[in-house]
Amino acid sequence: MPAPKNSIRRSLLVISTIVLSTVLTAPVALAAPSPSSKPSADSSATATADPSKKSKDSKDSKESKGSKAAPPAKMSTVGGTRLGQAGTQVNLASGVPVLPKGLSARSWIVADAESGEVLAAHNAHWRLAPASTLKMLFADTLLPKWPSSTEHKVESSDLAGIGSGSSMVGIKEDETYTVHDLWLGVFLRSGNDAVRVLAAMNGGVESTVKEMNEHAEELQAFDTVVVSPDGYDAEGQVSSAYDLTLIARSGLQKKDFREYASTVRADFPGETKKNKKGKKVRDSFEIQNTNRLLSGDYDVPVYQGIAGVKNGNTTNAGATFTGVAEQDGRVLLVTVMNPEKQESNGVYKETAKLLDWGFKAAGKVDPVGELVPPGSATQAGARPDAGASPGEAGGAGEDAPGAVGGKPVASAAAGGGAGGIGTALAVTGGVLVLLAGGAFLVNRRWPLPDLVRRRPHP
């Protein structure tokens, strides 16, 4: 697309962001599934937040779950006015492939991870329960806090209050884990016990939730309200397909985020026990990523070029998923929320269809909007020589928090993957936008892990 056209689009997006601040002060019809009276069983969830600390939006975000639920009449226009409209938004023209049939998700979005162009969307700003896709925001907020080698001995208080039916990686009280172990538990098993421990290390759930909300605001993910740090169903907790895509895009700038999100399987420390000789031993057990486009399943093959990111499933949210994939040097982000068609692995099947469409349509379809930069970002390309890579936890430089000897934290392989290849090396041509030190650099290339060319299917 010609540069002047992009400049005009970016100018319009700046204007739309300014207008948003006014829009947000007016009553807006919100729509999110209302939480059930009982804690929700979640294949990726954790503790319910204190009900006395309800979000200011909670009274407006109730809606009965079901196929008849309709998107709100008014939605955010961050990223473009088309994205605030209900229904499917796409510019079909000669040479542009038609959208796939059989899509049943309440909300979805297909975006180019490098340019930020939104190729197509469906109710992109509909505020819905996010389930464990919210863990992407948890990780993007907390990953820079500690080197991966940091050790923590788990106390009983660390695991207090985990919600009923939560997914767990199997953390045990009085055992010591590295931060590397804990993040593997978050990304691969969506372990709410791992989230709880990391939140405890960060000063507790309340302070962690506060930081996550602040980070969401910085990313201009204004649809997002965090109540529990892991996505466990909680009143007033919402996000949108647009916001989850922004969050994933931010997280993928971090090398350790990419590595954890792309790890297929890894060994996780078990419980210390005494062997027959009375000697204390601690074995490990294998954990596998629950992202089925990454690990595969009986009815879902590994998607070509898949490189993460995060799945979720709760009673109120249904199935949610954000995925990133690379083919022929182009990287796409797709988020799918709550497919209404009742079928096994439906969220992955619909994501795969949208990725297929996106790779065929990219370069042919005019975008319907754009993923906006963080609020603190300077104009595009303001710091082309920036040496600090937020693709590494804590930034870069010997004095940066989370950096050790100027080398990236979590640069070691994040566990063993299929065929002995865990966190893979860089994909040539992997492309992502760099967010660093308040600068937003467009067309700066950062590698995504290669999960197809050198790794056999599991």
XYZ file of C-alpha atoms in Angstrom, residues 168-170 181 184-185 188-189 263-271 282-290 292 295 414-422 458:
38
model
C -3.271 -26.685 37.361
C 0.277 -27.565 36.432
C 0.883 -29.351 39.740
C 9.465 -23.424 35.544
C 6.261 -22.948 31.478
C 3.369 -23.841 33.776
C 1.845 -24.791 28.471
C -0.692 -25.948 31.057
C 7.160 -24.569 23.465
C 5.279 -27.764 22.645
C 6.340 -29.870 25.613
C 8.710 -29.611 28.542
C 9.765 -31.328 31.751
C 8.285 -29.864 34.937
C 9.650 -30.458 38.460
C 7.680 -32.957 40.511
C 7.371 -33.484 44.250
C 12.806 -35.096 42.896
C 11.688 -36.418 39.565
C 10.081 -34.434 36.773
C 7.066 -35.067 34.590
C 6.207 -33.973 31.076
C 3.735 -31.205 30.336
C 2.354 -30.436 26.896
C 1.005 -27.232 25.440
C -2.798 -27.158 25.360
C -3.978 -27.607 19.739
C 0.564 -29.568 19.676
C 12.383 -23.286 27.349
C 11.987 -27.004 27.689
C 12.193 -29.870 25.268
C 9.906 -29.937 22.283
C 8.833 -32.675 19.928
C 11.759 -34.406 18.309
C 14.103 -32.843 20.866
C 13.493 -29.306 19.578
C 11.858 -27.234 22.276
C 3.896 -34.682 17.437
